[in-house]
Short mmCIF file of N, CA, C and O in Angstrom, two decimals:
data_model
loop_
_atom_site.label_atom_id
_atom_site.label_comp_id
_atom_site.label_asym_id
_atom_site.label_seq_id
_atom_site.Cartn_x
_atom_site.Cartn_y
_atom_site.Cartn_z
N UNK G 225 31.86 -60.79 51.81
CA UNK G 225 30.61 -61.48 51.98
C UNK G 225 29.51 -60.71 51.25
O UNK G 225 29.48 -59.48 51.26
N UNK G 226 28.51 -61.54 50.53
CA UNK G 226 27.75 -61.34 49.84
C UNK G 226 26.35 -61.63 50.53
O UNK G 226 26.25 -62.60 51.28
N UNK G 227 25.23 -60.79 50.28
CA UNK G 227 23.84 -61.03 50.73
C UNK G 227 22.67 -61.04 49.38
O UNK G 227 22.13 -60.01 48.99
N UNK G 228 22.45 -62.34 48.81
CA UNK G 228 21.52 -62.45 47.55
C UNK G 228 20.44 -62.56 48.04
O UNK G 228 20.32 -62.36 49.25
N UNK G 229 19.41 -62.90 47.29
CA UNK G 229 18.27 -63.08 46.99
C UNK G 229 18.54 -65.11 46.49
O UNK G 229 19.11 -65.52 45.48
N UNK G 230 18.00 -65.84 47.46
CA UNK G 230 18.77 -67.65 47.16
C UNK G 230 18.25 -67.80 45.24
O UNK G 230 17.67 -67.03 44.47
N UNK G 231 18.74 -68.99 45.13
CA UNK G 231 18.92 -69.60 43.40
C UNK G 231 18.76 -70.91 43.81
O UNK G 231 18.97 -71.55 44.83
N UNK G 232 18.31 -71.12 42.62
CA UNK G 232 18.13 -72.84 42.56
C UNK G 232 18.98 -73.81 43.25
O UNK G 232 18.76 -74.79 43.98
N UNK G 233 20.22 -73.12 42.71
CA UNK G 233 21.53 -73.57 42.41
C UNK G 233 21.67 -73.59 44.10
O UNK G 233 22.20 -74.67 44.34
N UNK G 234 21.51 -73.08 45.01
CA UNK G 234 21.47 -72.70 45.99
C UNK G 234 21.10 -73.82 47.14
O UNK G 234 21.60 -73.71 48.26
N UNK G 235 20.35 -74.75 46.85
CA UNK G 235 19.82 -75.60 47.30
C UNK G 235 20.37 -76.61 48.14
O UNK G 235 19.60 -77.19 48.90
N UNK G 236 21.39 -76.86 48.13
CA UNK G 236 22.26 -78.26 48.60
C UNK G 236 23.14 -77.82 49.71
O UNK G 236 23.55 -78.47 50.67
N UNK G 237 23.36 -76.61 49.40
CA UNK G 237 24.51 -75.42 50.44
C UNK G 237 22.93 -75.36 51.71
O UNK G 237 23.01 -76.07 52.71
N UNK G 238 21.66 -74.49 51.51
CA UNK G 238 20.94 -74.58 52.26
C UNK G 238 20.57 -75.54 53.15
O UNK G 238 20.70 -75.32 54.35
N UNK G 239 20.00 -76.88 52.64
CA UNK G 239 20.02 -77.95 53.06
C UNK G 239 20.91 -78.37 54.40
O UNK G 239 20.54 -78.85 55.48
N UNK G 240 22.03 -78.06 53.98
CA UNK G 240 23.39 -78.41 55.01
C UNK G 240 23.04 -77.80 56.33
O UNK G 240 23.12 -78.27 57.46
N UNK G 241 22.53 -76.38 55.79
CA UNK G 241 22.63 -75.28 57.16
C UNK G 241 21.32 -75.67 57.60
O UNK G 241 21.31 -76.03 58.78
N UNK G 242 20.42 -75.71 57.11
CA UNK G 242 19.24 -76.54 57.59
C UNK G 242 19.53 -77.90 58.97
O UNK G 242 19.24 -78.05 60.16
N UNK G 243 19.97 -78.35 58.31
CA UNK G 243 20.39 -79.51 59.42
C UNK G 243 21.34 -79.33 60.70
O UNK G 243 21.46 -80.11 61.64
N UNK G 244 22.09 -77.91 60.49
CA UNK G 244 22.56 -77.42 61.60
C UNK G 244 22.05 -76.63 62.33
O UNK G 244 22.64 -76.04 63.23
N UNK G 245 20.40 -76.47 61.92
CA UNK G 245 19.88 -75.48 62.88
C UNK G 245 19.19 -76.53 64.45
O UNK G 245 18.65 -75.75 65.24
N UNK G 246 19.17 -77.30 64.70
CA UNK G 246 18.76 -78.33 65.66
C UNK G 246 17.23 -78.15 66.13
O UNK G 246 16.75 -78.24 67.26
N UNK G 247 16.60 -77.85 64.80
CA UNK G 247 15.04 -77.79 65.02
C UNK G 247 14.26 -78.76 66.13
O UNK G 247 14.82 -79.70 66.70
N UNK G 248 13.07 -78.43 66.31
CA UNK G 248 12.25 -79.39 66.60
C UNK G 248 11.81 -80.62 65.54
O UNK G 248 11.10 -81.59 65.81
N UNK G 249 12.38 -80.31 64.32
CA UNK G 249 12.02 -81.42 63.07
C UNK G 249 13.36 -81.53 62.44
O UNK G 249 14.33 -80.78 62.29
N UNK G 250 12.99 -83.02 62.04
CA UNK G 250 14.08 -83.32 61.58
C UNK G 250 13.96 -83.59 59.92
O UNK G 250 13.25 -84.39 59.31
N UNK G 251 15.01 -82.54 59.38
CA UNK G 251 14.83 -82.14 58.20
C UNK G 251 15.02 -83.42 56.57
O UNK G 251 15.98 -84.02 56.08
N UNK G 252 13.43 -83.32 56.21
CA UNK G 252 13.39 -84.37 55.23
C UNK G 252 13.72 -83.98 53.99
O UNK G 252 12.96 -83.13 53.53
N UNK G 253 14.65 -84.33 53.27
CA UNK G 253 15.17 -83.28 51.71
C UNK G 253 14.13 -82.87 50.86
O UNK G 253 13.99 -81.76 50.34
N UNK G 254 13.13 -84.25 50.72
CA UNK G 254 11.84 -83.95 49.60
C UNK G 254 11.17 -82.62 50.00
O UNK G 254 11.04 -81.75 49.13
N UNK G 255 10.65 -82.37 51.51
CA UNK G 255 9.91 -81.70 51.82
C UNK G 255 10.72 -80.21 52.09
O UNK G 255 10.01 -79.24 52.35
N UNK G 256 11.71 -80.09 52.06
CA UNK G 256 12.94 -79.18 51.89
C UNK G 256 12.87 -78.34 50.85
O UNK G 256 12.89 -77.11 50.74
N UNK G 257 12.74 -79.73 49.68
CA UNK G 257 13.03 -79.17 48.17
C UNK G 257 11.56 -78.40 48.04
O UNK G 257 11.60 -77.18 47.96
N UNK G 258 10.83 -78.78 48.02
CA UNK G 258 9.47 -78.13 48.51
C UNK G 258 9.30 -76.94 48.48
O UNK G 258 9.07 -76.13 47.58
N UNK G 259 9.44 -76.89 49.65
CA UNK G 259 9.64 -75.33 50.51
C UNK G 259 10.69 -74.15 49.42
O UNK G 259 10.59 -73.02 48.95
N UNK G 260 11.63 -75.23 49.43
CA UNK G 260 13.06 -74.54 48.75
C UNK G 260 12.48 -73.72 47.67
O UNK G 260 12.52 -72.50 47.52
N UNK G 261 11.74 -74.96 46.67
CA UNK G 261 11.77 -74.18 45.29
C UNK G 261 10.35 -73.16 45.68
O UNK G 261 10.39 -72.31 44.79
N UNK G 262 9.46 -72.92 46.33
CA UNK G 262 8.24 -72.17 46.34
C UNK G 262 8.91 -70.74 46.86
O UNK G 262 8.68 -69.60 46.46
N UNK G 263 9.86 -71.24 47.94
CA UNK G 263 10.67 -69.41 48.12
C UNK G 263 11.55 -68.72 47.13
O UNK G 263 11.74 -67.54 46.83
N UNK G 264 12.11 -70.08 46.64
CA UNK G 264 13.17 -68.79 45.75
C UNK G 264 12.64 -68.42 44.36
O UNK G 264 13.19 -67.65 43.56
N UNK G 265 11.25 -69.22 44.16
CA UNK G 265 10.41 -68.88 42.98
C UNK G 265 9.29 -67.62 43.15
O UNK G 265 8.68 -67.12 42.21
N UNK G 266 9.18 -67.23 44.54
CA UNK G 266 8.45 -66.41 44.68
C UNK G 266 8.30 -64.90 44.28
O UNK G 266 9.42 -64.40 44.37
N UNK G 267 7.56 -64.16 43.95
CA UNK G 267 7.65 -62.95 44.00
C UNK G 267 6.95 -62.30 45.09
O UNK G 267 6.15 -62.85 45.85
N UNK G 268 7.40 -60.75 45.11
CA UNK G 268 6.83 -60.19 46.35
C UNK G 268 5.63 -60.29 46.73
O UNK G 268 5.71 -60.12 47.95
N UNK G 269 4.42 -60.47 46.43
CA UNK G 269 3.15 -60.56 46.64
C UNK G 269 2.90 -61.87 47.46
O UNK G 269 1.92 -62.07 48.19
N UNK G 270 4.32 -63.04 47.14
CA UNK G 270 4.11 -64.38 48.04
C UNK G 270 4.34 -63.95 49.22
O UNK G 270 3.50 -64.54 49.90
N UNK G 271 4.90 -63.36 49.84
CA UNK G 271 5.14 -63.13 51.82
C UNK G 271 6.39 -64.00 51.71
O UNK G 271 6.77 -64.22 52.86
N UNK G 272 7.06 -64.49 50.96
CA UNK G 272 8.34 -64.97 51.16
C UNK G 272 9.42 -64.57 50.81
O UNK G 272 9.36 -63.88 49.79
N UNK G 273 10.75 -64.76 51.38
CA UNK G 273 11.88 -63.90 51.31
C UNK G 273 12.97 -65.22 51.82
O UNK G 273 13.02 -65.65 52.97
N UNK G 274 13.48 -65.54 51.09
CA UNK G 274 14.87 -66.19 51.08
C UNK G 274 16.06 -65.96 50.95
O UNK G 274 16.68 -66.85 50.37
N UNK G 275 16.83 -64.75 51.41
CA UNK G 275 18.09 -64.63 51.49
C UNK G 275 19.53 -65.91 51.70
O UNK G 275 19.42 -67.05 52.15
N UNK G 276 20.50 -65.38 51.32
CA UNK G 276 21.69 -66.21 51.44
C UNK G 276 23.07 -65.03 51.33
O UNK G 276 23.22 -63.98 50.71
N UNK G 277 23.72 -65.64 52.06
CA UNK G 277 25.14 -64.77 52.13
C UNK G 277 26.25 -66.13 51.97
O UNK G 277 26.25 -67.25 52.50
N UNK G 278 27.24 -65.42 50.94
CA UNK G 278 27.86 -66.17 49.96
C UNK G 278 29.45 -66.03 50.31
O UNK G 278 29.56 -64.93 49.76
N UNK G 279 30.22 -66.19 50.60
CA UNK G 279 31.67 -66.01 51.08
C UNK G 279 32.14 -65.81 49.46
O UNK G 279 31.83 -66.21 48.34
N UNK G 280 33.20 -64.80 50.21
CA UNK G 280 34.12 -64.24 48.82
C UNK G 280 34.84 -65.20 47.83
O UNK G 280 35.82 -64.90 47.15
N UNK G 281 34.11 -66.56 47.87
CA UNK G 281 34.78 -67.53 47.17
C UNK G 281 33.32 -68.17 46.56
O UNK G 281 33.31 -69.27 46.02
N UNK G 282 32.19 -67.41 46.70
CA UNK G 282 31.14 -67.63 46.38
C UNK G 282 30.03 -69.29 47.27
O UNK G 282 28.98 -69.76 46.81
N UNK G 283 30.53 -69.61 48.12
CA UNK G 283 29.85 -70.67 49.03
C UNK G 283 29.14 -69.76 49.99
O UNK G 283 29.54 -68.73 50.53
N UNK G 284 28.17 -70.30 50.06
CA UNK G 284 26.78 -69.87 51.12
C UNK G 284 27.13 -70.53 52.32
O UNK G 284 27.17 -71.75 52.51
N UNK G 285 27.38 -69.64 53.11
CA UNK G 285 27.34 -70.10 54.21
C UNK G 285 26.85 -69.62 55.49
O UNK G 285 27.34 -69.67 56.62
N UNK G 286 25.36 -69.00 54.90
CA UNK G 286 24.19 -68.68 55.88
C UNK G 286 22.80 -68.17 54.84
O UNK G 286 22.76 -67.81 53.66
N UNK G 287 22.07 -68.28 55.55
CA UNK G 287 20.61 -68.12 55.27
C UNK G 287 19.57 -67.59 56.19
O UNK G 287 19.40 -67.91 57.37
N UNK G 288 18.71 -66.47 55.28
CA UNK G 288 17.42 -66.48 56.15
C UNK G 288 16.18 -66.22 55.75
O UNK G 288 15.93 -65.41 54.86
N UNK G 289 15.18 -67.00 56.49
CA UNK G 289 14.19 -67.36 55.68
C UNK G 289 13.01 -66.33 56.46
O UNK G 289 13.04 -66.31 57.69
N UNK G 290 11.86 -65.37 55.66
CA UNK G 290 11.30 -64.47 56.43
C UNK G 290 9.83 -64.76 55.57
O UNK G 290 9.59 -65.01 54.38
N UNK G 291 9.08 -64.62 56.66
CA UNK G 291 7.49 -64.44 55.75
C UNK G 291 6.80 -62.97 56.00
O UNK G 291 7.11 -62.10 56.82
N UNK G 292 6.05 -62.97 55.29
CA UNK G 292 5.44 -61.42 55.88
C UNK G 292 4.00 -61.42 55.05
O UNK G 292 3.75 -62.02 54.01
N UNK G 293 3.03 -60.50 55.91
CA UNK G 293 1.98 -60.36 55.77
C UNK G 293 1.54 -59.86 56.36
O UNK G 293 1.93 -59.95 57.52
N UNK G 294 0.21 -58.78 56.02
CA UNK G 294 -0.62 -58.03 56.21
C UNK G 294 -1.32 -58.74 57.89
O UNK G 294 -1.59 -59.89 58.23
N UNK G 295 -1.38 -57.72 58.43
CA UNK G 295 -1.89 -58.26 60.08
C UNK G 295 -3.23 -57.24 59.94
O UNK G 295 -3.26 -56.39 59.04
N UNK G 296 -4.33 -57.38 60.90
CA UNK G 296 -4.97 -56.07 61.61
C UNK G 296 -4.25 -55.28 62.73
O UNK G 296 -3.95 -54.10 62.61
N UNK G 297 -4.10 -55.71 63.36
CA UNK G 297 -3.41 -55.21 64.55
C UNK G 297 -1.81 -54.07 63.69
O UNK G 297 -1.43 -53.20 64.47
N UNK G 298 -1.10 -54.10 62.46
CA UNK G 298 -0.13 -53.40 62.68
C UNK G 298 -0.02 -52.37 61.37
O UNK G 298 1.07 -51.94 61.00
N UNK G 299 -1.37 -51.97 60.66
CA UNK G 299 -1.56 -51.28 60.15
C UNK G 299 -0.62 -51.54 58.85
O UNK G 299 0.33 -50.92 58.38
N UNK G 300 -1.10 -52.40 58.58
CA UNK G 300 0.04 -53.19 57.41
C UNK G 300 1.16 -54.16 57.46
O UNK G 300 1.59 -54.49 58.56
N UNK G 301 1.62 -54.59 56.50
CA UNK G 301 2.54 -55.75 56.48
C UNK G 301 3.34 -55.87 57.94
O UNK G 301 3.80 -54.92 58.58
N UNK G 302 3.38 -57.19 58.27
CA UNK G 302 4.65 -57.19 59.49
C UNK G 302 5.32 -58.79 58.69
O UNK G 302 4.85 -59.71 58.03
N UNK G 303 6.47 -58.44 59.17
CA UNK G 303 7.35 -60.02 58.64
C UNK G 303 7.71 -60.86 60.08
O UNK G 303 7.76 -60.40 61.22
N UNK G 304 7.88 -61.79 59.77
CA UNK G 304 8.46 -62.51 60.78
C UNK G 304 9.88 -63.69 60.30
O UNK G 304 9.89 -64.70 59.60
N UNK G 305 10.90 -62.99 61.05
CA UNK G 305 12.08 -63.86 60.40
C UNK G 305 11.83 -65.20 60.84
O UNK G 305 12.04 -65.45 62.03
N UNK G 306 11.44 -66.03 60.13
CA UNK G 306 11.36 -67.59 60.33
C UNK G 306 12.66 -68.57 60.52
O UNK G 306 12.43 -69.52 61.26
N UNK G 307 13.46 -68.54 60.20
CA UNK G 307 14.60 -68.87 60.17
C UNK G 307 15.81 -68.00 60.06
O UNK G 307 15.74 -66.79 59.82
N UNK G 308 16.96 -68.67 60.26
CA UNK G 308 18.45 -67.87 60.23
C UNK G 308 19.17 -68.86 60.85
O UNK G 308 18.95 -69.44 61.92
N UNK G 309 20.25 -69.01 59.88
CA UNK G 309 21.47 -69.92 60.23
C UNK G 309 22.69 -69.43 59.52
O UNK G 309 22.59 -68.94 58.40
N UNK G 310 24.37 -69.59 60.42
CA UNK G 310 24.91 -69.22 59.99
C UNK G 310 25.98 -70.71 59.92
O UNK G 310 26.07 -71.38 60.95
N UNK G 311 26.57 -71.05 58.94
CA UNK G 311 27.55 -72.28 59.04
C UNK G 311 28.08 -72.42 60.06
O UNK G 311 28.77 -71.45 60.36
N UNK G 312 28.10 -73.36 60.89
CA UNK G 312 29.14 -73.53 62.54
C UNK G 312 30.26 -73.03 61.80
O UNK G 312 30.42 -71.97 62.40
N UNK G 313 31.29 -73.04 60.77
CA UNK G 313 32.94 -72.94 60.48
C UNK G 313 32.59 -71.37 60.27
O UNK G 313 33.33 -70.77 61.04
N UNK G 314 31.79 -70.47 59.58
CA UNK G 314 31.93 -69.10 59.83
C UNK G 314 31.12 -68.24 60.63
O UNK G 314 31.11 -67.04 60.37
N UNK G 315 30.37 -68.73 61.66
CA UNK G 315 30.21 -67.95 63.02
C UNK G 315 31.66 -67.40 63.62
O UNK G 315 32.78 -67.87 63.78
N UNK G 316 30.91 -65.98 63.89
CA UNK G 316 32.08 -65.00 64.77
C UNK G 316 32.27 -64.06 63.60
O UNK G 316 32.95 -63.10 63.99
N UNK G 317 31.88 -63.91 62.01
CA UNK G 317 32.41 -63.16 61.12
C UNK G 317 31.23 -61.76 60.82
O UNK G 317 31.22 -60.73 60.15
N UNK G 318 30.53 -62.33 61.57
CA UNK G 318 28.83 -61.17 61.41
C UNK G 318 28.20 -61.65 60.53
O UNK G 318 27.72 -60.66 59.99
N UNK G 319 27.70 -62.88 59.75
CA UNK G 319 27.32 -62.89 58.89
C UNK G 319 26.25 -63.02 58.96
O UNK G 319 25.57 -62.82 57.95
N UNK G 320 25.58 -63.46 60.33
CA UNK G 320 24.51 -63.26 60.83
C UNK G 320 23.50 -61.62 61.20
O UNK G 320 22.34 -61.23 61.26
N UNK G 321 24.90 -61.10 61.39
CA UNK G 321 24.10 -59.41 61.35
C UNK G 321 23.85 -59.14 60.01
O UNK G 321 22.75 -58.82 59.57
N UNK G 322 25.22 -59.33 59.14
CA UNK G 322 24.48 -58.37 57.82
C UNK G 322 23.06 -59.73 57.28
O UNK G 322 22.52 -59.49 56.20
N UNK G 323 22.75 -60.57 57.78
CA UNK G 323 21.52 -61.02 56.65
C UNK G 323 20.37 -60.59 57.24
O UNK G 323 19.36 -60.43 56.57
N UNK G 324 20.40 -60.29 58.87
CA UNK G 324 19.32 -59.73 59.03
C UNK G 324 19.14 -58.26 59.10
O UNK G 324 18.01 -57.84 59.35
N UNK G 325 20.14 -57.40 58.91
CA UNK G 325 20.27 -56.10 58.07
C UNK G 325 19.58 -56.25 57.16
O UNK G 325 18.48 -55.72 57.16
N UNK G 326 20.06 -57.11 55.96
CA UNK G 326 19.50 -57.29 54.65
C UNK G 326 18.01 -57.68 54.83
O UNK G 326 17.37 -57.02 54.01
N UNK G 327 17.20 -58.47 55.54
CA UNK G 327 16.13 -58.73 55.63
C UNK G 327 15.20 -57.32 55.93
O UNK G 327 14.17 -56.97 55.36
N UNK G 328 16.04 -56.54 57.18
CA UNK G 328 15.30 -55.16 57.35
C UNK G 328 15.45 -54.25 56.51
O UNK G 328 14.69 -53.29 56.62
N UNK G 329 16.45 -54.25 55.40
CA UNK G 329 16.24 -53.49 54.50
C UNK G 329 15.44 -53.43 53.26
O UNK G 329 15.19 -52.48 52.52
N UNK G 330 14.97 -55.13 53.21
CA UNK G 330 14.15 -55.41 52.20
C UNK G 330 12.42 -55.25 52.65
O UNK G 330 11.48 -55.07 51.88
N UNK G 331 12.40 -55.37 54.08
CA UNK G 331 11.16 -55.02 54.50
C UNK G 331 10.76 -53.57 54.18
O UNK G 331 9.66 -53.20 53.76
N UNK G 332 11.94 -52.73 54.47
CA UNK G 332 11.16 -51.33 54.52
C UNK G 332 10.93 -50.81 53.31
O UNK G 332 10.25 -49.88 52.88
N UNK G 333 12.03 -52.02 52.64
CA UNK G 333 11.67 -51.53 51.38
C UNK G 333 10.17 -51.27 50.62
O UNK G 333 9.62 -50.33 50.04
N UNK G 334 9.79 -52.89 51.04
CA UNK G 334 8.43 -53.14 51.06
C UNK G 334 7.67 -52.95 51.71
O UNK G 334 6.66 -53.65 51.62
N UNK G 335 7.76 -51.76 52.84
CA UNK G 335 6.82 -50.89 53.78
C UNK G 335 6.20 -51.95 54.34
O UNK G 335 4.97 -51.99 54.35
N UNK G 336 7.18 -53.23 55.04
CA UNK G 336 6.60 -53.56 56.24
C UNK G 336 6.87 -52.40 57.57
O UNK G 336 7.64 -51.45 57.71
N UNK G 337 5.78 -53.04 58.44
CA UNK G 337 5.71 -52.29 59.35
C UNK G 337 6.51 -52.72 60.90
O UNK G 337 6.60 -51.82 61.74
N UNK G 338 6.95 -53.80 61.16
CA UNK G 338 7.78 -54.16 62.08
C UNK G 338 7.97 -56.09 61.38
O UNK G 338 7.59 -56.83 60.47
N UNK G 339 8.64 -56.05 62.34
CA UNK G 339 9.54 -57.35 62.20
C UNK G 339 9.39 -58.21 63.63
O UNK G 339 9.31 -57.68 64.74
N UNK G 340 9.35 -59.83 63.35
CA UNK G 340 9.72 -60.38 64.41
C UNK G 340 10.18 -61.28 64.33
O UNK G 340 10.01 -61.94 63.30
N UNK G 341 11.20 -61.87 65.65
CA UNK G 341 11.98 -62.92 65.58
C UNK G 341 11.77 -63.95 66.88
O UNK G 341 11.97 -63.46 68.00
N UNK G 342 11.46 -65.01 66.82
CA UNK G 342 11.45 -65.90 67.88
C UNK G 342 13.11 -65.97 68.29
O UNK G 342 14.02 -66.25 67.51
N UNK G 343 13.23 -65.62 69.77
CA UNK G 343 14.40 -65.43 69.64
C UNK G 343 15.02 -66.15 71.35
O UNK G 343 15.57 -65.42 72.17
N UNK G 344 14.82 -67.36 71.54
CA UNK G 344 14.59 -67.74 72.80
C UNK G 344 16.26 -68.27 72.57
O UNK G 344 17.17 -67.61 73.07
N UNK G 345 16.45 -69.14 71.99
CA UNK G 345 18.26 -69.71 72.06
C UNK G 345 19.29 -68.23 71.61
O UNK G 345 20.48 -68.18 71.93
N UNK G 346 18.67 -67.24 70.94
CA UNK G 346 19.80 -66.03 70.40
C UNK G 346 19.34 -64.78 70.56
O UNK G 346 19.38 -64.00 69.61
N UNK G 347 18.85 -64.43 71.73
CA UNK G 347 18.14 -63.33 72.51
C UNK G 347 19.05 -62.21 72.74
O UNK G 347 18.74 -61.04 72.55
N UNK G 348 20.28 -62.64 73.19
CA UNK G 348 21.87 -61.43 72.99
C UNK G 348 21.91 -61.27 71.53
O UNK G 348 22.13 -60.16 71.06
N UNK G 349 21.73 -62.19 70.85
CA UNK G 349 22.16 -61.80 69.42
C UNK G 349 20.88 -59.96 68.81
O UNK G 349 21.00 -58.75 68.60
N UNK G 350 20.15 -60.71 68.80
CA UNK G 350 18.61 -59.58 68.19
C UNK G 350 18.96 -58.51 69.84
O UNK G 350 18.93 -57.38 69.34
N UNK G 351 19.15 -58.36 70.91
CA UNK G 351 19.54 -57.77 71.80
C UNK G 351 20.41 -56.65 71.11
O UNK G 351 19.90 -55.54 71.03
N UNK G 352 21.76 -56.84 70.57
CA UNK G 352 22.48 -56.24 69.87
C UNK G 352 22.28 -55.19 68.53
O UNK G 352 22.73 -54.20 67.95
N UNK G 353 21.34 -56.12 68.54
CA UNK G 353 21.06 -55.42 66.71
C UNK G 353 19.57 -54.23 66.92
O UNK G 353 19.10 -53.43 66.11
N UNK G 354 19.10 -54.61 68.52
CA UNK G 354 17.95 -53.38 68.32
C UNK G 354 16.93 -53.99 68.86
O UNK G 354 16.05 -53.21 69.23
N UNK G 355 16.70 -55.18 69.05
CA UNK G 355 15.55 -55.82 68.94
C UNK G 355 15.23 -55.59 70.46
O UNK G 355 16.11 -55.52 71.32
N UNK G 356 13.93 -55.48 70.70
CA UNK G 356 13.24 -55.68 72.30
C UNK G 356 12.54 -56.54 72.66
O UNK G 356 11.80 -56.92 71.74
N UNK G 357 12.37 -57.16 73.75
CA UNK G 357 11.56 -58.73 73.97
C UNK G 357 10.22 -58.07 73.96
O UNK G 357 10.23 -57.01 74.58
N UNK G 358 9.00 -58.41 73.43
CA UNK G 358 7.52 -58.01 73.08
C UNK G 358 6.49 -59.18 73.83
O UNK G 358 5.53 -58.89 74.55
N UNK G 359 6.89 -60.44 73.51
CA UNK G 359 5.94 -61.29 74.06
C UNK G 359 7.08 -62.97 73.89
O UNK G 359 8.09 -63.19 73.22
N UNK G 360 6.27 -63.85 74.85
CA UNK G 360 6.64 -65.20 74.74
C UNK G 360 6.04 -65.82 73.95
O UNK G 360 4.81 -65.90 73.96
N UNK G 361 7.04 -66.55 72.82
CA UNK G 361 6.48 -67.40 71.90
C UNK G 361 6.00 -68.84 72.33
O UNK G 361 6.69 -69.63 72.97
N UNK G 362 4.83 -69.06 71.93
CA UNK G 362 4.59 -70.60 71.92
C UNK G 362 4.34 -70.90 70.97
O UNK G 362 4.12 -70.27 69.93
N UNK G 363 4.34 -72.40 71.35
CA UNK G 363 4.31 -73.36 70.00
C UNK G 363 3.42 -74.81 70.53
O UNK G 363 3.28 -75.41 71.59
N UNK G 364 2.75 -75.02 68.60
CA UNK G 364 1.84 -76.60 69.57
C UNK G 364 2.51 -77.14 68.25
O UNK G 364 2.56 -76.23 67.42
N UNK G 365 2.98 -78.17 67.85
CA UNK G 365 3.30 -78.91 66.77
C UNK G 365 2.20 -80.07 66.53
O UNK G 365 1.80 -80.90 67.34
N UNK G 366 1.83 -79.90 65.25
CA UNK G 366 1.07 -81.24 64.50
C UNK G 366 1.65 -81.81 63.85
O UNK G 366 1.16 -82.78 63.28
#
């Protein structure tokens, strides 16, 4: 298993896992492609980070999507993993640990200063890997 930086090319494999994450929205392709191409076109100065992990036969079959930015409160950059999905057929293989490995390694790279994850359905998962509960997330949708 492989952990990139996503590609264009990348797009249609995402999509899929997109629709298996059982959001509160239901995922429209246009507005997908959107999103899609502004992350994997970004450079570091955008706050965006699009990872993908690629099976040894080269198919993606997870993703995670992180923003980050400068706060007051944390004395510099903090990210927040926005997304993470791993294909229902390869859950159980870790592929979910190493991308958010890979996400914390690209933060410190970039001297963020902490990380966060809404983590209400996979709370054992970030439990495992280090993570401590800090506060309850809410949400208002428009």
């Amino acid at each position: 298993m492989t952990v990139r930086r996503a590609r264009a090319e990348d797009a249609d494999a995402v999509f899929e896992l997109v629709l298996q994450l059982g959001a509160a929205f239901i995922p429209v392709r246009a507005a997908f492609d959107v999103s899609f191409s502004e992350a994997v076109e970004a450079d570091e100065d955008s706050g965006l980070l699009l990872l993908v992990a690629e099976d040894e036969a080269g198919a993606v079959r997870g993703y995670a999507f992180t923003t980050i930015a400068r706060l007051l409160s944390t004395n510099g950059a903090s990210a927040q993993l926005q997304e993470i999905a791993v294909d229902e057929a390869a859950r159980g293989q870790d592929l979910g640990t190493e991308l958010v490995h890979a996400v914390e390694r690209e933060c410190i790279r970039r001297g963020v200063r902490q990380i966060t994850v809404a983590s209400r359905r996979a709370g054992g998962f970030y439990d495992r890997l280090g993570y401590s509960q800090n506060a309850e997330y809410m949400r208002r949708v428009f």
